[in-house]
Amino acid sequence: MSIHKNEIPLLEFDTDKNAVIMPNHEHIDVQLPTKAVFAFLSDEIDTYAKGHNGKIVAEFETATKVFPVYTVRHEGCEICLAQAPTGAAAATQFLDWLIGYGVKEIVSAGSCGALDDIAENTFLVPCKALRDEGTSYHYMAPSRFIDIDSRARRAIKAALEKHGLPYREIITWTTDGFFRETADKVAYRKKEGCATVEMECSALAACARFRGVLWGQILFTADSLANVEKYDERGFGGDSFEYALHLCLDAVVAV
């Protein structure tokens, strides 16, 4: 048996890479480009694809939405482009599916909450993530943190520097509980070195490592939890969406 048993089910990790339902179980007739941008950027993905001769080559169907999967060309390179759904479980299911159909080098981008006093729309590069979500534990043995691929980080930093943008490398806190970010938890995570909070990073990193592919992420600050007595929604990072997508495209080409 490949399961490492534990009294707590979430801490039971199965090393078997085969599952009853594999990501490519539909056996659809598609071979995706090896490079992909998989980003939490709302309608910006569709807008960019429609304005840059994007082709819909597949669709990822969920119970609530069908996500188009595009191919676009950037700097002479064919790239898979897809909108990532919010939350570790949904995003990781989609990422695993993309990997199953040929994707091997992925850059993501999305907004995050600032735990430190960081201005809105600041670009950040997570170097590791605290695993306070459930999905990563199905892809990697229990640990407190997961490191983000160094090669992906180098490509992301090169893209940011190419655009002349200042950035910070940070530790991020990935959580499933948007409405359970209590004052004590925020203080605890800050003591552990976390500068931001979001909902997917550690899970996507674990999935990529399990499948043997490269993945990295660009974060940009949206709301602020720096003052737990006065939560500030700010503009939810809306001014960064378009720019973040261009950074992803440059970064994935540079990998």
PDB file of C-alpha atoms in Angstrom:
ATOM      1  CA  MET A   1       0.000   0.000   0.000  1.00  0.00           C
ATOM      2  CA  SER A   2       1.330   3.448  -0.984  1.00  0.00           C
ATOM      3  CA  ILE A   3      -0.675   5.427   1.588  1.00  0.00           C
ATOM      4  CA  HIS A   4       1.155   6.912   4.570  1.00  0.00           C
ATOM      5  CA  LYS A   5      -1.620   6.638   7.146  1.00  0.00           C
ATOM      6  CA  ASN A   6      -2.408   9.229   9.791  1.00  0.00           C
ATOM      7  CA  GLU A   7      -5.139   9.778  12.372  1.00  0.00           C
ATOM      8  CA  ILE A   8      -6.015  12.981  10.518  1.00  0.00           C
ATOM      9  CA  PRO A   9      -7.170  12.115   6.963  1.00  0.00           C
ATOM     10  CA  LEU A  10      -5.754  15.270   5.384  1.00  0.00           C
ATOM     11  CA  LEU A  11      -2.265  14.225   6.495  1.00  0.00           C
ATOM     12  CA  GLU A  12      -2.475  10.843   4.738  1.00  0.00           C
ATOM     13  CA  PHE A  13      -0.374  11.085   1.577  1.00  0.00           C
ATOM     14  CA  ASP A  14      -0.548   8.490  -1.201  1.00  0.00           C
ATOM     15  CA  THR A  15       2.623   8.321  -3.306  1.00  0.00           C
ATOM     16  CA  ASP A  16       0.880   6.446  -6.154  1.00  0.00           C
ATOM     17  CA  LYS A  17       0.832   8.712  -9.235  1.00  0.00           C
ATOM     18  CA  ASN A  18      -2.047   6.773 -10.748  1.00  0.00           C
ATOM     19  CA  ALA A  19      -5.632   7.518  -9.725  1.00  0.00           C
ATOM     20  CA  VAL A  20      -9.069   6.167 -10.576  1.00  0.00           C
ATOM     21  CA  ILE A  21      -9.746   9.335 -12.601  1.00  0.00           C
ATOM     22  CA  MET A  22      -6.630  10.687 -14.323  1.00  0.00           C
ATOM     23  CA  PRO A  23      -6.450  14.292 -15.567  1.00  0.00           C
ATOM     24  CA  ASN A  24      -6.520  13.185 -19.224  1.00  0.00           C
ATOM     25  CA  HIS A  25      -9.182  10.505 -18.750  1.00  0.00           C
ATOM     26  CA  GLU A  26     -11.369  11.953 -21.550  1.00  0.00           C
ATOM     27  CA  HIS A  27      -8.570  11.319 -24.081  1.00  0.00           C
ATOM     28  CA  ILE A  28      -9.556  14.349 -26.119  1.00  0.00           C
ATOM     29  CA  ASP A  29      -7.656  14.872 -29.357  1.00  0.00           C
ATOM     30  CA  VAL A  30      -5.473  17.815 -28.361  1.00  0.00           C
ATOM     31  CA  GLN A  31      -1.795  18.392 -27.673  1.00  0.00           C
ATOM     32  CA  LEU A  32      -1.289  21.669 -25.837  1.00  0.00           C
ATOM     33  CA  PRO A  33       1.848  23.809 -26.158  1.00  0.00           C
ATOM     34  CA  THR A  34       4.474  23.108 -23.534  1.00  0.00           C
ATOM     35  CA  LYS A  35       4.425  26.744 -22.338  1.00  0.00           C
ATOM     36  CA  ALA A  36       1.330  28.113 -20.603  1.00  0.00           C
ATOM     37  CA  VAL A  37      -0.007  31.192 -18.862  1.00  0.00           C
ATOM     38  CA  PHE A  38      -2.602  30.139 -16.301  1.00  0.00           C
ATOM     39  CA  ALA A  39      -3.748  33.317 -14.617  1.00  0.00           C
ATOM     40  CA  PHE A  40      -6.296  34.631 -12.114  1.00  0.00           C
ATOM     41  CA  LEU A  41      -7.083  37.685 -14.217  1.00  0.00           C
ATOM     42  CA  SER A  42     -10.844  37.486 -14.805  1.00  0.00           C
ATOM     43  CA  ASP A  43     -11.989  38.654 -18.245  1.00  0.00           C
ATOM     44  CA  GLU A  44      -8.504  39.878 -19.175  1.00  0.00           C
ATOM     45  CA  ILE A  45      -7.660  36.402 -20.514  1.00  0.00           C
ATOM     46  CA  ASP A  46     -10.577  36.355 -22.962  1.00  0.00           C
ATOM     47  CA  THR A  47     -10.012  39.985 -23.946  1.00  0.00           C
ATOM     48  CA  TYR A  48      -6.352  39.375 -24.714  1.00  0.00           C
ATOM     49  CA  ALA A  49      -7.037  36.188 -26.686  1.00  0.00           C
ATOM     50  CA  LYS A  50      -9.718  37.842 -28.803  1.00  0.00           C
ATOM     51  CA  GLY A  51      -7.434  40.794 -29.547  1.00  0.00           C
ATOM     52  CA  HIS A  52      -4.383  38.694 -30.423  1.00  0.00           C
ATOM     53  CA  ASN A  53      -5.747  36.023 -32.770  1.00  0.00           C
ATOM     54  CA  GLY A  54      -6.166  33.493 -29.985  1.00  0.00           C
ATOM     55  CA  LYS A  55      -7.608  30.136 -30.984  1.00  0.00           C
ATOM     56  CA  ILE A  56      -9.824  28.019 -28.730  1.00  0.00           C
ATOM     57  CA  VAL A  57      -8.249  24.554 -28.909  1.00  0.00           C
ATOM     58  CA  ALA A  58     -10.034  22.893 -25.969  1.00  0.00           C
ATOM     59  CA  GLU A  59     -12.492  23.498 -23.154  1.00  0.00           C
ATOM     60  CA  PHE A  60     -12.282  22.558 -19.497  1.00  0.00           C
ATOM     61  CA  GLU A  61     -15.764  21.785 -18.208  1.00  0.00           C
ATOM     62  CA  THR A  62     -16.755  22.182 -14.557  1.00  0.00           C
ATOM     63  CA  ALA A  63     -20.136  21.919 -12.840  1.00  0.00           C
ATOM     64  CA  THR A  64     -20.547  25.703 -12.939  1.00  0.00           C
ATOM     65  CA  LYS A  65     -18.560  27.008 -15.894  1.00  0.00           C
ATOM     66  CA  VAL A  66     -16.811  26.028 -19.102  1.00  0.00           C
ATOM     67  CA  PHE A  67     -13.312  27.511 -19.404  1.00  0.00           C
ATOM     68  CA  PRO A  68     -11.946  28.042 -22.921  1.00  0.00           C
ATOM     69  CA  VAL A  69      -8.330  27.036 -23.471  1.00  0.00           C
ATOM     70  CA  TYR A  70      -6.590  29.263 -26.019  1.00  0.00           C
ATOM     71  CA  THR A  71      -3.357  29.205 -27.935  1.00  0.00           C
ATOM     72  CA  VAL A  72      -1.688  32.526 -28.711  1.00  0.00           C
ATOM     73  CA  ARG A  73       1.674  33.547 -30.108  1.00  0.00           C
ATOM     74  CA  HIS A  74       4.037  35.808 -28.199  1.00  0.00           C
ATOM     75  CA  GLU A  75       7.514  36.701 -29.429  1.00  0.00           C
ATOM     76  CA  GLY A  76       7.283  33.864 -31.943  1.00  0.00           C
ATOM     77  CA  CYS A  77       6.404  31.265 -29.308  1.00  0.00           C
ATOM     78  CA  GLU A  78       3.141  29.316 -29.140  1.00  0.00           C
ATOM     79  CA  ILE A  79       1.613  29.577 -25.666  1.00  0.00           C
ATOM     80  CA  CYS A  80      -1.392  27.979 -23.997  1.00  0.00           C
ATOM     81  CA  LEU A  81      -3.545  30.627 -22.298  1.00  0.00           C
ATOM     82  CA  ALA A  82      -6.297  29.918 -19.769  1.00  0.00           C
ATOM     83  CA  GLN A  83      -8.197  31.672 -17.011  1.00  0.00           C
ATOM     84  CA  ALA A  84      -7.601  30.095 -13.605  1.00  0.00           C
ATOM     85  CA  PRO A  85     -10.602  29.625 -11.286  1.00  0.00           C
ATOM     86  CA  THR A  86     -10.446  30.950  -7.736  1.00  0.00           C
ATOM     87  CA  GLY A  87      -9.514  28.552  -4.939  1.00  0.00           C
ATOM     88  CA  ALA A  88      -6.885  25.864  -4.529  1.00  0.00           C
ATOM     89  CA  ALA A  89      -9.058  22.851  -5.372  1.00  0.00           C
ATOM     90  CA  ALA A  90     -10.599  24.268  -8.559  1.00  0.00           C
ATOM     91  CA  ALA A  91      -7.380  25.840  -9.812  1.00  0.00           C
ATOM     92  CA  THR A  92      -5.308  22.717  -9.189  1.00  0.00           C
ATOM     93  CA  GLN A  93      -7.818  20.469 -10.935  1.00  0.00           C
ATOM     94  CA  PHE A  94      -7.591  22.675 -14.027  1.00  0.00           C
ATOM     95  CA  LEU A  95      -3.792  22.911 -13.856  1.00  0.00           C
ATOM     96  CA  ASP A  96      -3.450  19.143 -13.534  1.00  0.00           C
ATOM     97  CA  TRP A  97      -5.704  18.765 -16.589  1.00  0.00           C
ATOM     98  CA  LEU A  98      -3.554  21.177 -18.607  1.00  0.00           C
ATOM     99  CA  ILE A  99      -0.439  19.233 -17.619  1.00  0.00           C
ATOM    100  CA  GLY A 100      -2.142  16.013 -18.648  1.00  0.00           C
ATOM    101  CA  TYR A 101      -2.531  17.392 -22.170  1.00  0.00           C
ATOM    102  CA  GLY A 102       1.034  18.571 -22.637  1.00  0.00           C
ATOM    103  CA  VAL A 103       1.767  21.711 -20.644  1.00  0.00           C
ATOM    104  CA  LYS A 104       5.193  21.647 -18.942  1.00  0.00           C
ATOM    105  CA  GLU A 105       6.224  25.260 -18.146  1.00  0.00           C
ATOM    106  CA  ILE A 106       3.607  27.457 -16.496  1.00  0.00           C
ATOM    107  CA  VAL A 107       3.520  30.990 -15.154  1.00  0.00           C
ATOM    108  CA  SER A 108       0.521  32.220 -13.163  1.00  0.00           C
ATOM    109  CA  ALA A 109      -0.469  35.652 -11.921  1.00  0.00           C
ATOM    110  CA  GLY A 110      -3.067  36.852  -9.462  1.00  0.00           C
ATOM    111  CA  SER A 111      -3.902  39.281  -6.722  1.00  0.00           C
ATOM    112  CA  CYS A 112      -3.141  38.841  -3.043  1.00  0.00           C
ATOM    113  CA  GLY A 113      -3.931  40.463   0.264  1.00  0.00           C
ATOM    114  CA  ALA A 114      -1.115  42.443   1.861  1.00  0.00           C
ATOM    115  CA  LEU A 115      -0.232  41.460   5.430  1.00  0.00           C
ATOM    116  CA  ASP A 116       2.557  44.037   5.570  1.00  0.00           C
ATOM    117  CA  ASP A 117       2.193  47.704   4.735  1.00  0.00           C
ATOM    118  CA  ILE A 118       2.614  47.243   0.971  1.00  0.00           C
ATOM    119  CA  ALA A 119       1.104  49.666  -1.542  1.00  0.00           C
ATOM    120  CA  GLU A 120      -1.646  48.385  -3.811  1.00  0.00           C
ATOM    121  CA  ASN A 121      -0.593  47.118  -7.262  1.00  0.00           C
ATOM    122  CA  THR A 122       2.918  46.174  -6.090  1.00  0.00           C
ATOM    123  CA  PHE A 123       4.362  43.179  -7.933  1.00  0.00           C
ATOM    124  CA  LEU A 124       5.742  40.355  -5.795  1.00  0.00           C
ATOM    125  CA  VAL A 125       7.483  37.043  -6.439  1.00  0.00           C
ATOM    126  CA  PRO A 126       6.685  34.293  -3.923  1.00  0.00           C
ATOM    127  CA  CYS A 127       9.727  32.157  -3.105  1.00  0.00           C
ATOM    128  CA  LYS A 128       7.764  29.830  -0.824  1.00  0.00           C
ATOM    129  CA  ALA A 129       4.212  29.358   0.388  1.00  0.00           C
ATOM    130  CA  LEU A 130       2.722  28.277   3.703  1.00  0.00           C
ATOM    131  CA  ARG A 131       0.368  25.351   3.074  1.00  0.00           C
ATOM    132  CA  ASP A 132      -2.841  26.301   4.890  1.00  0.00           C
ATOM    133  CA  GLU A 133      -5.140  24.718   2.293  1.00  0.00           C
ATOM    134  CA  GLY A 134      -6.192  21.146   1.679  1.00  0.00           C
ATOM    135  CA  THR A 135      -5.401  20.427  -1.960  1.00  0.00           C
ATOM    136  CA  SER A 136      -1.594  20.382  -1.747  1.00  0.00           C
ATOM    137  CA  TYR A 137      -1.721  17.502   0.754  1.00  0.00           C
ATOM    138  CA  HIS A 138      -3.016  15.217  -2.003  1.00  0.00           C
ATOM    139  CA  TYR A 139       0.068  16.022  -4.119  1.00  0.00           C
ATOM    140  CA  MET A 140       2.863  16.261  -1.566  1.00  0.00           C
ATOM    141  CA  ALA A 141       3.653  14.818   1.836  1.00  0.00           C
ATOM    142  CA  PRO A 142       2.754  17.090   4.776  1.00  0.00           C
ATOM    143  CA  SER A 143       5.059  20.035   5.436  1.00  0.00           C
ATOM    144  CA  ARG A 144       4.549  23.584   6.614  1.00  0.00           C
ATOM    145  CA  PHE A 145       5.989  25.303   3.534  1.00  0.00           C
ATOM    146  CA  ILE A 146       6.671  24.539  -0.107  1.00  0.00           C
ATOM    147  CA  ASP A 147       9.430  26.234  -2.106  1.00  0.00           C
ATOM    148  CA  ILE A 148       8.572  27.730  -5.490  1.00  0.00           C
ATOM    149  CA  ASP A 149      10.652  26.526  -8.444  1.00  0.00           C
ATOM    150  CA  SER A 150      13.852  28.607  -8.662  1.00  0.00           C
ATOM    151  CA  ARG A 151      14.038  28.453 -12.465  1.00  0.00           C
ATOM    152  CA  ALA A 152      10.522  29.841 -12.769  1.00  0.00           C
ATOM    153  CA  ARG A 153      11.363  32.586 -10.289  1.00  0.00           C
ATOM    154  CA  ARG A 154      14.421  33.611 -12.289  1.00  0.00           C
ATOM    155  CA  ALA A 155      12.341  33.939 -15.465  1.00  0.00           C
ATOM    156  CA  ILE A 156       9.689  35.975 -13.626  1.00  0.00           C
ATOM    157  CA  LYS A 157      12.283  38.300 -12.105  1.00  0.00           C
ATOM    158  CA  ALA A 158      13.881  38.749 -15.536  1.00  0.00           C
ATOM    159  CA  ALA A 159      10.506  39.782 -16.970  1.00  0.00           C
ATOM    160  CA  LEU A 160       9.925  42.278 -14.158  1.00  0.00           C
ATOM    161  CA  GLU A 161      13.401  43.727 -14.622  1.00  0.00           C
ATOM    162  CA  LYS A 162      12.886  43.915 -18.393  1.00  0.00           C
ATOM    163  CA  HIS A 163       9.879  46.153 -17.702  1.00  0.00           C
ATOM    164  CA  GLY A 164      11.801  48.198 -15.148  1.00  0.00           C
ATOM    165  CA  LEU A 165       9.397  47.255 -12.376  1.00  0.00           C
ATOM    166  CA  PRO A 166      10.419  47.111  -8.723  1.00  0.00           C
ATOM    167  CA  TYR A 167       9.440  43.914  -6.916  1.00  0.00           C
ATOM    168  CA  ARG A 168       9.957  41.959  -3.716  1.00  0.00           C
ATOM    169  CA  GLU A 169      10.530  38.260  -3.163  1.00  0.00           C
ATOM    170  CA  ILE A 170       8.188  37.189  -0.396  1.00  0.00           C
ATOM    171  CA  ILE A 171       6.708  34.274   1.527  1.00  0.00           C
ATOM    172  CA  THR A 172       2.972  33.929   0.982  1.00  0.00           C
ATOM    173  CA  TRP A 173       0.231  32.341   3.094  1.00  0.00           C
ATOM    174  CA  THR A 174      -2.134  30.151   1.055  1.00  0.00           C
ATOM    175  CA  THR A 175      -5.478  29.536   2.741  1.00  0.00           C
ATOM    176  CA  ASP A 176      -8.859  27.998   1.909  1.00  0.00           C
ATOM    177  CA  GLY A 177     -10.651  30.139   4.495  1.00  0.00           C
ATOM    178  CA  PHE A 178     -11.200  33.622   3.086  1.00  0.00           C
ATOM    179  CA  PHE A 179     -13.567  34.477   5.939  1.00  0.00           C
ATOM    180  CA  ARG A 180     -11.373  32.782   8.580  1.00  0.00           C
ATOM    181  CA  GLU A 181      -8.357  35.075   8.375  1.00  0.00           C
ATOM    182  CA  THR A 182      -8.625  36.031  12.040  1.00  0.00           C
ATOM    183  CA  ALA A 183      -6.546  38.698  13.755  1.00  0.00           C
ATOM    184  CA  ASP A 184      -4.540  36.070  15.647  1.00  0.00           C
ATOM    185  CA  LYS A 185      -3.893  34.067  12.477  1.00  0.00           C
ATOM    186  CA  VAL A 186      -2.742  37.168  10.615  1.00  0.00           C
ATOM    187  CA  ALA A 187      -0.337  38.013  13.445  1.00  0.00           C
ATOM    188  CA  TYR A 188       0.909  34.398  13.580  1.00  0.00           C
ATOM    189  CA  ARG A 189       1.526  34.236   9.822  1.00  0.00           C
ATOM    190  CA  LYS A 190       3.365  37.566   9.883  1.00  0.00           C
ATOM    191  CA  LYS A 191       5.662  36.199  12.615  1.00  0.00           C
ATOM    192  CA  GLU A 192       6.389  33.251  10.308  1.00  0.00           C
ATOM    193  CA  GLY A 193       7.514  35.681   7.622  1.00  0.00           C
ATOM    194  CA  CYS A 194       4.421  35.790   5.410  1.00  0.00           C
ATOM    195  CA  ALA A 195       3.925  39.125   3.651  1.00  0.00           C
ATOM    196  CA  THR A 196       0.786  38.210   1.672  1.00  0.00           C
ATOM    197  CA  VAL A 197      -2.254  35.949   1.710  1.00  0.00           C
ATOM    198  CA  GLU A 198      -3.960  34.251  -1.246  1.00  0.00           C
ATOM    199  CA  MET A 199      -5.793  31.023  -2.033  1.00  0.00           C
ATOM    200  CA  GLU A 200      -3.845  28.930  -4.567  1.00  0.00           C
ATOM    201  CA  CYS A 201      -0.053  29.253  -4.565  1.00  0.00           C
ATOM    202  CA  SER A 202       0.979  26.311  -2.377  1.00  0.00           C
ATOM    203  CA  ALA A 203      -1.465  23.934  -4.073  1.00  0.00           C
ATOM    204  CA  LEU A 204      -0.371  24.803  -7.609  1.00  0.00           C
ATOM    205  CA  ALA A 205       3.279  24.495  -6.599  1.00  0.00           C
ATOM    206  CA  ALA A 206       2.639  21.047  -5.102  1.00  0.00           C
ATOM    207  CA  CYS A 207       0.745  19.845  -8.179  1.00  0.00           C
ATOM    208  CA  ALA A 208       3.535  21.015 -10.488  1.00  0.00           C
ATOM    209  CA  ARG A 209       6.203  19.327  -8.382  1.00  0.00           C
ATOM    210  CA  PHE A 210       4.212  16.064  -8.248  1.00  0.00           C
ATOM    211  CA  ARG A 211       3.810  16.049 -12.033  1.00  0.00           C
ATOM    212  CA  GLY A 212       7.434  17.024 -12.672  1.00  0.00           C
ATOM    213  CA  VAL A 213       6.749  20.327 -14.430  1.00  0.00           C
ATOM    214  CA  LEU A 214       7.844  23.920 -13.868  1.00  0.00           C
ATOM    215  CA  TRP A 215       5.522  26.475 -12.265  1.00  0.00           C
ATOM    216  CA  GLY A 216       5.905  29.959 -10.819  1.00  0.00           C
ATOM    217  CA  GLN A 217       3.685  32.877  -9.907  1.00  0.00           C
ATOM    218  CA  ILE A 218       3.548  36.650 -10.056  1.00  0.00           C
ATOM    219  CA  LEU A 219       1.475  38.233  -7.292  1.00  0.00           C
ATOM    220  CA  PHE A 220       0.232  41.801  -7.113  1.00  0.00           C
ATOM    221  CA  THR A 221      -1.219  43.420  -4.012  1.00  0.00           C
ATOM    222  CA  ALA A 222      -4.934  44.079  -3.823  1.00  0.00           C
ATOM    223  CA  ASP A 223      -6.677  44.484  -0.452  1.00  0.00           C
ATOM    224  CA  SER A 224      -4.805  45.075   2.808  1.00  0.00           C
ATOM    225  CA  LEU A 225      -4.939  43.217   6.123  1.00  0.00           C
ATOM    226  CA  ALA A 226      -1.974  45.142   7.527  1.00  0.00           C
ATOM    227  CA  ASN A 227      -4.313  46.837  10.011  1.00  0.00           C
ATOM    228  CA  VAL A 228      -6.628  44.108  11.310  1.00  0.00           C
ATOM    229  CA  GLU A 229      -8.760  46.726  13.060  1.00  0.00           C
ATOM    230  CA  LYS A 230      -9.519  48.450   9.768  1.00  0.00           C
ATOM    231  CA  TYR A 231      -9.653  46.084   6.788  1.00  0.00           C
ATOM    232  CA  ASP A 232      -9.093  47.950   3.521  1.00  0.00           C
ATOM    233  CA  GLU A 233     -10.503  46.522   0.280  1.00  0.00           C
ATOM    234  CA  ARG A 234      -8.735  49.215  -1.754  1.00  0.00           C
ATOM    235  CA  GLY A 235      -9.264  48.550  -5.491  1.00  0.00           C
ATOM    236  CA  PHE A 236      -8.605  44.799  -5.341  1.00  0.00           C
ATOM    237  CA  GLY A 237      -5.585  45.244  -7.627  1.00  0.00           C
ATOM    238  CA  GLY A 238      -7.699  46.029 -10.667  1.00  0.00           C
ATOM    239  CA  ASP A 239      -5.083  48.292 -12.227  1.00  0.00           C
ATOM    240  CA  SER A 240      -2.595  45.402 -12.489  1.00  0.00           C
ATOM    241  CA  PHE A 241      -4.580  42.819 -14.434  1.00  0.00           C
ATOM    242  CA  GLU A 242      -3.549  43.785 -17.958  1.00  0.00           C
ATOM    243  CA  TYR A 243       0.088  44.410 -17.050  1.00  0.00           C
ATOM    244  CA  ALA A 244       0.305  41.148 -15.103  1.00  0.00           C
ATOM    245  CA  LEU A 245      -0.747  39.183 -18.174  1.00  0.00           C
ATOM    246  CA  HIS A 246       2.000  40.754 -20.285  1.00  0.00           C
ATOM    247  CA  LEU A 247       4.531  39.936 -17.561  1.00  0.00           C
ATOM    248  CA  CYS A 248       3.386  36.300 -17.561  1.00  0.00           C
ATOM    249  CA  LEU A 249       3.787  36.045 -21.322  1.00  0.00           C
ATOM    250  CA  ASP A 250       7.294  37.508 -21.188  1.00  0.00           C
ATOM    251  CA  ALA A 251       8.248  35.279 -18.269  1.00  0.00           C
ATOM    252  CA  VAL A 252       7.045  32.003 -19.768  1.00  0.00           C
ATOM    253  CA  VAL A 253       8.907  32.744 -23.006  1.00  0.00           C
ATOM    254  CA  ALA A 254      12.047  33.414 -20.940  1.00  0.00           C
ATOM    255  CA  VAL A 255      11.900  30.079 -19.094  1.00  0.00           C
TER     256      VAL A 255
END
